[in-house]
CSV table of C-alpha atoms and ligand atoms in Angstrom, one decimal:
chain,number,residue,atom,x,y,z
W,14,UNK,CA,-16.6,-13.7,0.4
W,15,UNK,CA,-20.4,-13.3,1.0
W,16,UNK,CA,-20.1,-14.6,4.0
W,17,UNK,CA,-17.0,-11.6,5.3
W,18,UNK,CA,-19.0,-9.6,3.8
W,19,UNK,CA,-22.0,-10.2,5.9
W,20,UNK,CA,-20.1,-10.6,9.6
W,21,UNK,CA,-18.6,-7.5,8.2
W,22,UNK,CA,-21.5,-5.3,8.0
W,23,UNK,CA,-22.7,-6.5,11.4
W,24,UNK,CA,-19.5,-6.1,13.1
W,25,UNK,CA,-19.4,-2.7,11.9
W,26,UNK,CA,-23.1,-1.8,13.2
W,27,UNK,CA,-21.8,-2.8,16.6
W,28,UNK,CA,-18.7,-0.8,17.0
W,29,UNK,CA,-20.7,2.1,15.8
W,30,UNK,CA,-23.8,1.6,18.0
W,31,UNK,CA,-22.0,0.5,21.0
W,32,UNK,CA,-19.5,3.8,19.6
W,33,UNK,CA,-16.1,1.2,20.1
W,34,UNK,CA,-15.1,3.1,17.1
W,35,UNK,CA,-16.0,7.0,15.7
W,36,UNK,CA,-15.3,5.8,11.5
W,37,UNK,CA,-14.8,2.8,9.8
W,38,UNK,CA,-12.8,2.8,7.1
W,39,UNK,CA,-14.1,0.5,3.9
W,40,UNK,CA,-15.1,-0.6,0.4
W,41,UNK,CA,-18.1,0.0,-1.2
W,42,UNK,CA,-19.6,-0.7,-4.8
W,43,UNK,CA,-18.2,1.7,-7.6
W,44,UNK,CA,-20.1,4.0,-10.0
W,45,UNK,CA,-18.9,2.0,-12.6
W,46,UNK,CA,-19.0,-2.2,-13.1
W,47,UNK,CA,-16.8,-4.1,-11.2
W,48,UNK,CA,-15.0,-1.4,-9.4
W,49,UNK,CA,-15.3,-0.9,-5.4
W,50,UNK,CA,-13.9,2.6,-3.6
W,51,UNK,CA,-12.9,4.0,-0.4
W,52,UNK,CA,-15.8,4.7,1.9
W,53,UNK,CA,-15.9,6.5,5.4
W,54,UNK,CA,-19.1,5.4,7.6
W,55,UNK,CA,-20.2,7.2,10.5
W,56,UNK,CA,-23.6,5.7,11.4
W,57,UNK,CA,-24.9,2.1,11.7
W,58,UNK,CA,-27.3,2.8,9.1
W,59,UNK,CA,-24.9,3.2,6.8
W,60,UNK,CA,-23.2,-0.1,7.1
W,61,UNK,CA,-24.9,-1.7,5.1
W,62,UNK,CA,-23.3,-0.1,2.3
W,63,UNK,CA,-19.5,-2.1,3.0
W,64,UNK,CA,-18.3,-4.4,0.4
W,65,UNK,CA,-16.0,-7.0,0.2
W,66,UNK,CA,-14.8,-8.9,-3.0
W,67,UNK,CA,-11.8,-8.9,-5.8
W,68,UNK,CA,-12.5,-5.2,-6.2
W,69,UNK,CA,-11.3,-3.9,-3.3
W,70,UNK,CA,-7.9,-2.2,-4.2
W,71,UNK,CA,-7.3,0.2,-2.3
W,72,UNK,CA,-4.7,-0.2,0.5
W,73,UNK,CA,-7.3,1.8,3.4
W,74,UNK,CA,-3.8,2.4,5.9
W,75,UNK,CA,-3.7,6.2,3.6
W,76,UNK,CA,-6.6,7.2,4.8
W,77,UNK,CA,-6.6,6.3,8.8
W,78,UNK,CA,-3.1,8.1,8.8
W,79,UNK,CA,-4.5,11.2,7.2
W,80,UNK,CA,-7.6,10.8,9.6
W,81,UNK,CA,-5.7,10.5,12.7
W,82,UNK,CA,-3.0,13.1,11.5
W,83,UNK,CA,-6.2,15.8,10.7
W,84,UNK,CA,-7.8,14.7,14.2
W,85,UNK,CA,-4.9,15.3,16.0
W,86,UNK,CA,-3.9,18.8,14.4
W,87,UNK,CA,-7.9,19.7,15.3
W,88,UNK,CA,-7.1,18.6,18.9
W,89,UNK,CA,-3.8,20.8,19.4
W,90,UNK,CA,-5.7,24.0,20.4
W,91,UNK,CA,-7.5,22.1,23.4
W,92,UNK,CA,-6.2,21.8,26.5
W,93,UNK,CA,-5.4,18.5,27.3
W,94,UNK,CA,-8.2,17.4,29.5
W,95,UNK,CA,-10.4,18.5,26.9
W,96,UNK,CA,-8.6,16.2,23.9
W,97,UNK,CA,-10.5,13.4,22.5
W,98,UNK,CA,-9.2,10.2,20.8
W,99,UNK,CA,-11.0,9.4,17.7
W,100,UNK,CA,-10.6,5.9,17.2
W,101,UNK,CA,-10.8,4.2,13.5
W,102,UNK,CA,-12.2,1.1,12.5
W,103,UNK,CA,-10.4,-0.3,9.1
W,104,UNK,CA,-11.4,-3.0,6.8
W,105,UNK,CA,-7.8,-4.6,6.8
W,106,UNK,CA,-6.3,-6.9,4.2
W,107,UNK,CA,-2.6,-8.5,4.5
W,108,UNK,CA,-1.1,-5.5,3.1
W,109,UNK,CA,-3.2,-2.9,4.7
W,110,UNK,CA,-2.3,-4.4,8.1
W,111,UNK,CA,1.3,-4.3,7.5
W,112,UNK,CA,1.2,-0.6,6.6
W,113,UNK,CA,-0.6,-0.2,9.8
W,114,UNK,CA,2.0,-1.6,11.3
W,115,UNK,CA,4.9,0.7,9.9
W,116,UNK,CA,2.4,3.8,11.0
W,117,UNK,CA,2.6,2.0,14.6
W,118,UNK,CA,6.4,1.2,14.3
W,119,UNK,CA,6.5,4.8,13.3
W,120,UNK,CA,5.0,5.8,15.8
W,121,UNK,CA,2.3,8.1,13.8
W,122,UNK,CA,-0.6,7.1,15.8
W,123,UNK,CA,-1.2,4.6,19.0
W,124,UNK,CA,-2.4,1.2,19.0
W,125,UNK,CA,-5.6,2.3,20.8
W,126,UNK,CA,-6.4,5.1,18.3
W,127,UNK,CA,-7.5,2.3,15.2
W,128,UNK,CA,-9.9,-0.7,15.6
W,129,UNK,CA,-8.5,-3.3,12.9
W,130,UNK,CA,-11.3,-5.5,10.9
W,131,UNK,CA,-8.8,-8.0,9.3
W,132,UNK,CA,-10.7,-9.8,6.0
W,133,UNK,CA,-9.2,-12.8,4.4
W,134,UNK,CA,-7.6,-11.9,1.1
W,135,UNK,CA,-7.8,-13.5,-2.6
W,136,UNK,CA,-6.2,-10.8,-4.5
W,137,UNK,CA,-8.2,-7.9,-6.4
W,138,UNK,CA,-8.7,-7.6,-10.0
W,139,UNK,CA,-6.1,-5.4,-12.1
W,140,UNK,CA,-7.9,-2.9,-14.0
W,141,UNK,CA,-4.9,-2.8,-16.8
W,142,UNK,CA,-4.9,-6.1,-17.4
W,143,UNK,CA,-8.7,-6.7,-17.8
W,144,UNK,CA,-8.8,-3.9,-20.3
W,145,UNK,CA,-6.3,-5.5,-22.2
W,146,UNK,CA,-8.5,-8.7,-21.7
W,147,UNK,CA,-11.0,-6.8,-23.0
W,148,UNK,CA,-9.3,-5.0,-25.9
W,149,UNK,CA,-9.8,-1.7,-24.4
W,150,UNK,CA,-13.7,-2.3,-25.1
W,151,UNK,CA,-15.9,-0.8,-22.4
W,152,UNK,CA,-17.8,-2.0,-19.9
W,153,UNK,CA,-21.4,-1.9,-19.9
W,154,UNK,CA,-22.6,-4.4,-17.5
W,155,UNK,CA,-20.6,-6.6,-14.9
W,156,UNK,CA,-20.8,-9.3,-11.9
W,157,UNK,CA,-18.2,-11.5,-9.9
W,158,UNK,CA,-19.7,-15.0,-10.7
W,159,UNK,CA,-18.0,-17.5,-8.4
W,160,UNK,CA,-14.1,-17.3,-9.6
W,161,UNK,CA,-15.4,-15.6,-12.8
W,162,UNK,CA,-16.2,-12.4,-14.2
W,163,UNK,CA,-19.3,-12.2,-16.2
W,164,UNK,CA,-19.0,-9.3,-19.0
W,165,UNK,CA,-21.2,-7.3,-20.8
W,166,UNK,CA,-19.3,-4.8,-23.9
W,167,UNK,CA,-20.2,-3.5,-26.9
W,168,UNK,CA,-18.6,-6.6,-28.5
W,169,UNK,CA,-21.2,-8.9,-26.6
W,170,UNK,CA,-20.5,-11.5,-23.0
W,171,UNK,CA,-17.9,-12.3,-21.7
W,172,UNK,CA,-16.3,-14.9,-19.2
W,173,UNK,CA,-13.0,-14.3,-17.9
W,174,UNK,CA,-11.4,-16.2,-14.8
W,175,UNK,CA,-10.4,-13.8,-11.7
W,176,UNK,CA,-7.2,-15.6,-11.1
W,177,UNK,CA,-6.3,-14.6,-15.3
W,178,UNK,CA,-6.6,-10.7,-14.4
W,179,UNK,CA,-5.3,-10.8,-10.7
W,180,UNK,CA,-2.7,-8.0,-10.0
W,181,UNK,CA,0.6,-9.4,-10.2
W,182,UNK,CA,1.3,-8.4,-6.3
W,183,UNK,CA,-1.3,-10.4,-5.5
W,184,UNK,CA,-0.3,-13.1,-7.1
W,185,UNK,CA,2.9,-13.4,-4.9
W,186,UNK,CA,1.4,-12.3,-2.3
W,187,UNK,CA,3.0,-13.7,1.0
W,188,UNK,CA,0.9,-12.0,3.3
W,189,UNK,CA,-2.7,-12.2,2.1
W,190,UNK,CA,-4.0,-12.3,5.8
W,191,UNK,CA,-3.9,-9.7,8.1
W,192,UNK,CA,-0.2,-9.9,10.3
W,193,UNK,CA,-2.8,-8.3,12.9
W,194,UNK,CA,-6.3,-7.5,13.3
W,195,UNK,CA,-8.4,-7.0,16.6
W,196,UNK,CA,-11.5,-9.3,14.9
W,197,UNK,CA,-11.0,-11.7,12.0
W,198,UNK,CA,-14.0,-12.0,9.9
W,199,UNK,CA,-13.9,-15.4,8.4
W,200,UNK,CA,-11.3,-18.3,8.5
W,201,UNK,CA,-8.0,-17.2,6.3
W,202,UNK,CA,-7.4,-17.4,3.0
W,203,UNK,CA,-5.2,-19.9,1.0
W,204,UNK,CA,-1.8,-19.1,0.2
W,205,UNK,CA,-0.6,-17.2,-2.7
W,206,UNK,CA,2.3,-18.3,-4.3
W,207,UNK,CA,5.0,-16.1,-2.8
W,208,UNK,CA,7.7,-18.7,-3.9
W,209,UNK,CA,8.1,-17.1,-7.0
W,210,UNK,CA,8.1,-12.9,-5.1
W,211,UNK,CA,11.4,-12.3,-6.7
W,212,UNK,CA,11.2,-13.9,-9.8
W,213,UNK,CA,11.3,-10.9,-11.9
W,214,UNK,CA,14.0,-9.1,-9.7
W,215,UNK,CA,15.8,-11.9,-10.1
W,216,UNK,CA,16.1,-11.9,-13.8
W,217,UNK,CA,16.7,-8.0,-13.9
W,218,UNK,CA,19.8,-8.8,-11.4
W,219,UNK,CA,21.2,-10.4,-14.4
W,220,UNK,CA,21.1,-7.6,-16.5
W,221,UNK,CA,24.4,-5.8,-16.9
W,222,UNK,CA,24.3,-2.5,-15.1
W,223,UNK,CA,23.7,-0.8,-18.6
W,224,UNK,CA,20.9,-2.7,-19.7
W,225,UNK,CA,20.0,-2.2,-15.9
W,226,UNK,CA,20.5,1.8,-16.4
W,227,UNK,CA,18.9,1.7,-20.0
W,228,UNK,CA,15.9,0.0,-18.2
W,229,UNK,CA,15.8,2.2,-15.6
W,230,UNK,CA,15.4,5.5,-17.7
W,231,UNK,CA,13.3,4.1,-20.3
W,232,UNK,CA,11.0,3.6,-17.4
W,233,UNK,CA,11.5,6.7,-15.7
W,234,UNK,CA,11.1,8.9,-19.0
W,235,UNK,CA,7.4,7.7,-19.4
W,236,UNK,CA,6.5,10.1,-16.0
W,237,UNK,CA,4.8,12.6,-15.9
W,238,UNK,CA,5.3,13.6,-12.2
W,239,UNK,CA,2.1,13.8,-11.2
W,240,UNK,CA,2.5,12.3,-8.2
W,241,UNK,CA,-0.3,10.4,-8.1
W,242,UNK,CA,1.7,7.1,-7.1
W,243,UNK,CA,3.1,9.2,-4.0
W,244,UNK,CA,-0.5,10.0,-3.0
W,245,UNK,CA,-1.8,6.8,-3.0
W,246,UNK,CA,0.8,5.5,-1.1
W,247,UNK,CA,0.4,5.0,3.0
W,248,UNK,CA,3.9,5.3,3.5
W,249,UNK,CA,4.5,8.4,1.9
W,250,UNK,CA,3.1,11.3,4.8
W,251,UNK,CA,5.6,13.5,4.9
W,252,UNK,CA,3.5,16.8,5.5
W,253,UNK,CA,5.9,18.8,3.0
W,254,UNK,CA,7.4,15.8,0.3
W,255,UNK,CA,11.1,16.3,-0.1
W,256,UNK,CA,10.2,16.9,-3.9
W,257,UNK,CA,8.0,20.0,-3.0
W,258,UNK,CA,10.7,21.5,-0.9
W,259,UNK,CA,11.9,24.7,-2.0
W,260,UNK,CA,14.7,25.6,1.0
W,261,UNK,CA,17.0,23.6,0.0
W,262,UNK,CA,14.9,22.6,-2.8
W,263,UNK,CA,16.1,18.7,-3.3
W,264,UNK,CA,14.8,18.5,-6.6
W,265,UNK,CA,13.5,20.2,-9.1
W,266,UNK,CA,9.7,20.1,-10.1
W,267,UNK,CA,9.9,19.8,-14.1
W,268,UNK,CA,9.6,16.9,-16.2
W,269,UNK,CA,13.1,17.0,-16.8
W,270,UNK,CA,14.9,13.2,-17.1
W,271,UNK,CA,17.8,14.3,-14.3
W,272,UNK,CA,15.1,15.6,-12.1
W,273,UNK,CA,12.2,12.9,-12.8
W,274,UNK,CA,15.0,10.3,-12.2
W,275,UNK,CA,16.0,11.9,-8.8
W,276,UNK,CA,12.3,12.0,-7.8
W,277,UNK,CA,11.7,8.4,-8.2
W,278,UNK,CA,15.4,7.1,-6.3
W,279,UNK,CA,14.7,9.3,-3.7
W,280,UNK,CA,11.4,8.0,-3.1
W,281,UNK,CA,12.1,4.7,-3.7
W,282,UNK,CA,14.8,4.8,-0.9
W,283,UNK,CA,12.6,6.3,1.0
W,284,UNK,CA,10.1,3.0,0.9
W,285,UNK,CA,13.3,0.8,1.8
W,286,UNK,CA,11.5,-2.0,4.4
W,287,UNK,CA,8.5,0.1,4.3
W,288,UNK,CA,7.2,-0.8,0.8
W,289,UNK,CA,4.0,-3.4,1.2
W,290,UNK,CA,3.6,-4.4,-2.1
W,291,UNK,CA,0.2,-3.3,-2.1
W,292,UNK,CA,0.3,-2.0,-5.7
W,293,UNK,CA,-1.7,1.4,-4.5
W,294,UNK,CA,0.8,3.1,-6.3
W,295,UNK,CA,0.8,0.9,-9.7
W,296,UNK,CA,-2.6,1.1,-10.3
W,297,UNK,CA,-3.1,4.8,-10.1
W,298,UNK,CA,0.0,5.7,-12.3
W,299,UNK,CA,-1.6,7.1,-15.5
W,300,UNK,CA,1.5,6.3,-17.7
W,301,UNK,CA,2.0,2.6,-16.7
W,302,UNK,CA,5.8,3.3,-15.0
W,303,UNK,CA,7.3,-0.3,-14.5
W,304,UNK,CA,7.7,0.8,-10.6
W,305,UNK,CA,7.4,-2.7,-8.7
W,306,UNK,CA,10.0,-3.7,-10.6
W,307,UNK,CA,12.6,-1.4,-8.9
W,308,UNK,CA,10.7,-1.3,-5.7
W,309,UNK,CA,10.9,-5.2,-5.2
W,310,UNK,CA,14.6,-5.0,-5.7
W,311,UNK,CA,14.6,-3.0,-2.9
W,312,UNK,CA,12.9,-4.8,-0.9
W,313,UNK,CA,15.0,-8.0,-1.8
W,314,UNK,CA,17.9,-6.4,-0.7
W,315,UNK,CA,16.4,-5.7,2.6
W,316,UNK,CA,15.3,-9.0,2.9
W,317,UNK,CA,19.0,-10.5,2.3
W,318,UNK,CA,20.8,-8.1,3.9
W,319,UNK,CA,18.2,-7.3,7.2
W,320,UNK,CA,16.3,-10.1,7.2
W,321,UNK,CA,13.5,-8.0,7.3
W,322,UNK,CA,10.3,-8.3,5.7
W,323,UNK,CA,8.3,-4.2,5.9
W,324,UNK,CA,5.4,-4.3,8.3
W,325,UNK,CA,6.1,-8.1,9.0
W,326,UNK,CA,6.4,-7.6,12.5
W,327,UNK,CA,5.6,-4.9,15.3
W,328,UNK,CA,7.8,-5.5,17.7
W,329,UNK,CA,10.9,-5.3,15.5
W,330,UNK,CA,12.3,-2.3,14.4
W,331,UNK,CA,12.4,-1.3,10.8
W,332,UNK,CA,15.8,-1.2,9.5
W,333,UNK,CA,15.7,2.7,8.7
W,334,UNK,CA,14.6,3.2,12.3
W,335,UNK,CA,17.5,0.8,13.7
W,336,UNK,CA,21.0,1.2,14.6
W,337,UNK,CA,23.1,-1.2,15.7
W,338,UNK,CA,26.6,0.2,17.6
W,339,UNK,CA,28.4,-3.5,15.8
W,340,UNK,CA,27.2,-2.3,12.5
W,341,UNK,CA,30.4,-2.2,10.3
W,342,UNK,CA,28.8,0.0,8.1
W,343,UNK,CA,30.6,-1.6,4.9
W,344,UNK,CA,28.8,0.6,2.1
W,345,UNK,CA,30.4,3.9,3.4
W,346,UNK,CA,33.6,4.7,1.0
W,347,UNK,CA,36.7,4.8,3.4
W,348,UNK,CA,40.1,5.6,1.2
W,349,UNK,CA,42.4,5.8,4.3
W,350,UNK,CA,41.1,1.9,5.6
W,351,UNK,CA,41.1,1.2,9.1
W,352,UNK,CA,38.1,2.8,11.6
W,353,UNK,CA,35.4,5.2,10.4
D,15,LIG,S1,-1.1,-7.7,-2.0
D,15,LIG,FE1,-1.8,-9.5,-0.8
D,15,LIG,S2,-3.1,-8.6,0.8
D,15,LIG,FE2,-2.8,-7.0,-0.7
D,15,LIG,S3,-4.6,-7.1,-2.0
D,15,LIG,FE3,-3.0,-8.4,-3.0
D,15,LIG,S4,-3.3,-10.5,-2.2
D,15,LIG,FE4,-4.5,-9.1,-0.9
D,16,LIG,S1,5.4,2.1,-2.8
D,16,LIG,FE1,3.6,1.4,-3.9
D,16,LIG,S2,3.5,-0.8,-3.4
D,16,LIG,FE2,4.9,0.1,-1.9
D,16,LIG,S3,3.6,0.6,-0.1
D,16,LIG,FE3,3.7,2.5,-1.4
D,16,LIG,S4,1.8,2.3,-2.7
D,16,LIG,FE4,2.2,0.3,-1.9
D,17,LIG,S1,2.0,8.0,-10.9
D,17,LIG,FE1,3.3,7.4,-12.6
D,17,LIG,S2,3.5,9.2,-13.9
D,17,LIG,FE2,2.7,9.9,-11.9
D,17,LIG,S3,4.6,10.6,-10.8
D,17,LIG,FE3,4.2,8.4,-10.3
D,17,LIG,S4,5.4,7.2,-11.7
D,17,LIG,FE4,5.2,9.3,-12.5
């Protein structure tokens, strides 16, 4: 990873200097042991300051979509010869690049309008599960050690292997490196083990449908709606969210179970062959909402009946962008038989 890290940091001098790129999009170390966060640079001096290693979380595709969306609003007053393209580098991991891909298929910004730095991924650390490790002790001090985590808390040094606190999208990961990047920075990485992707889907789909249901609002009734999954998430953009709507308002904005319930199925539909697996929305949900679960199901289905994989491939439609005139359109109710 040192060595990503290091063609990183030059690469990103370059584009800058030789101005290939107006922003570049990264990681760098957190305020606080073991954690990395979003960073924007805007000078070669400043690159210097990008990080690469089990830390980095984040899935960077939110932030060049708000970028180029905020550009582009800035732009609307000029006339168009006066218009500029601002063009965004990204530090881009498998599912950062697949998300960039559902902008593209989306057609939210334009190839030429983001500069892709694809890094070979491992997996980053889950910060639930190493404070469970931990026993909800603090950190004091911290360092990635090879495949280990070396631990300073209250209760004294720790070791703790990186593959024992991975997230658990990572661990199925089946696309760890970049689907596309302009510049690769180092050879890929190994295989996850996406063999076992549905494994938990698959024993929920032998539930019956009321332990399915009783699962469901158990889940559901630990949200707070604070929307702090939806916010993380780069393929939630709509400038007004259905759930904010107030004519026709969709749903409303209490914590009440009918209307919390709503909020999640709508969104969730709404991530149907567009949800990356990239956790974003997991690891920022205060109240630890079992949301993969549901979202994986979802994705399954897409999968089996679409043959579709989200952000898999650019040149291929997404299935909510896609009609098909021989579609038979089975799931709509017809009492009468016959056409539709
Ligand atoms: S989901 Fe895949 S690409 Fe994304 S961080 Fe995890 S291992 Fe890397
Ligand atoms: S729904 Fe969650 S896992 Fe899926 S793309 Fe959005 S943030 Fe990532
Ligand atoms: S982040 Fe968690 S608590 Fe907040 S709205 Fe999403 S599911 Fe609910």
């Amino acid at each position: 990873m040192e060595k990503v890290e290091k063609k990183l940091r030059e690469e990103a001098k370059r584009l800058l200097a030789d101005k290939k790129v107006d922003v570049i999009v990264g990681y760098e170390a957190g305020t606080l042991p073991l954690t990395a966060t979003p960073v924007f640079i805007t000078t070669p001096e400043e690159a210097d300051k990008l990080v690469w290693n089990a830390f980095c979380q984040h899935n960077l595709a939110k932030y060049v979509h708000d970028l180029i969306s905020a550009h582009k609003d800035s732009q609307k007053r000029l006339k168009p010869d006066d218009r500029k393209r601002k063009v965004v580098g990204v530090v881009t991991k498998g599912c950062t690049s697949r998300s960039l891909v559902i902008h593209l298929q989306e057609r939210q910004y334009e190839r030429l309008d983001i500069s892709i730095l694809g890094v070979p991924c491992t997996g980053y650390v889950d910060r639930k599960a190493l404070a469970a490790k931990l026993g909800g002790e603090d950190i004091l001090e911290g360092s990635l050690d090879g495949a280990n985590l070396k631990i300073k808390t209250a209760g004294g040094e720790k070791t703790i292997p990186v593959k024992d606190v991975l997230a658990e999208n990572c661990v199925t990961c089946r696309f760890n490196n970049p689907v596309i990047s302009d510049l690769m920075l180092g050879e890929p990485a190994p295989a996850m083990n996406p063999a076992a992707e549905y494994a938990d889907v698959d024993a929920f789909e032998k539930l019956t449908p009321e332990e399915r249901w009783a699962y469901f609002t158990k889940e559901m009734a630990k949200c707070i709606r604070c929307a702090a999954c939806r916010q993380a998430c780069p393929s939630c953009y709509c400038r007004v969210c259905f759930a904010e709507q107030s004519m026709p308002q969709w749903v409303g904005i209490s914590e009440d179970p009918s209307d919390t319930q709503v909020f999640q199925f709508m969104r969730m539909y709404h991530m149907v062959g567009r949800c990356v697996d990239c956790g974003s929305c997991i690891s920022v949900c205060p109240m630890g909402v079992d949301l993969r679960k549901f979202l994986k199901k979802l994705d399954k289905d897409c999968f089996v009946l679409f043959n579709q994989r989200a952000g898999e491939k650019i040149d291929f439609p997404a299935p909510l962008q896609d009609q098909r005139m021989d579609d038979k359109e089975e799931f709509i109710y017809n009492p009468g038989g016959g056409g539709h």
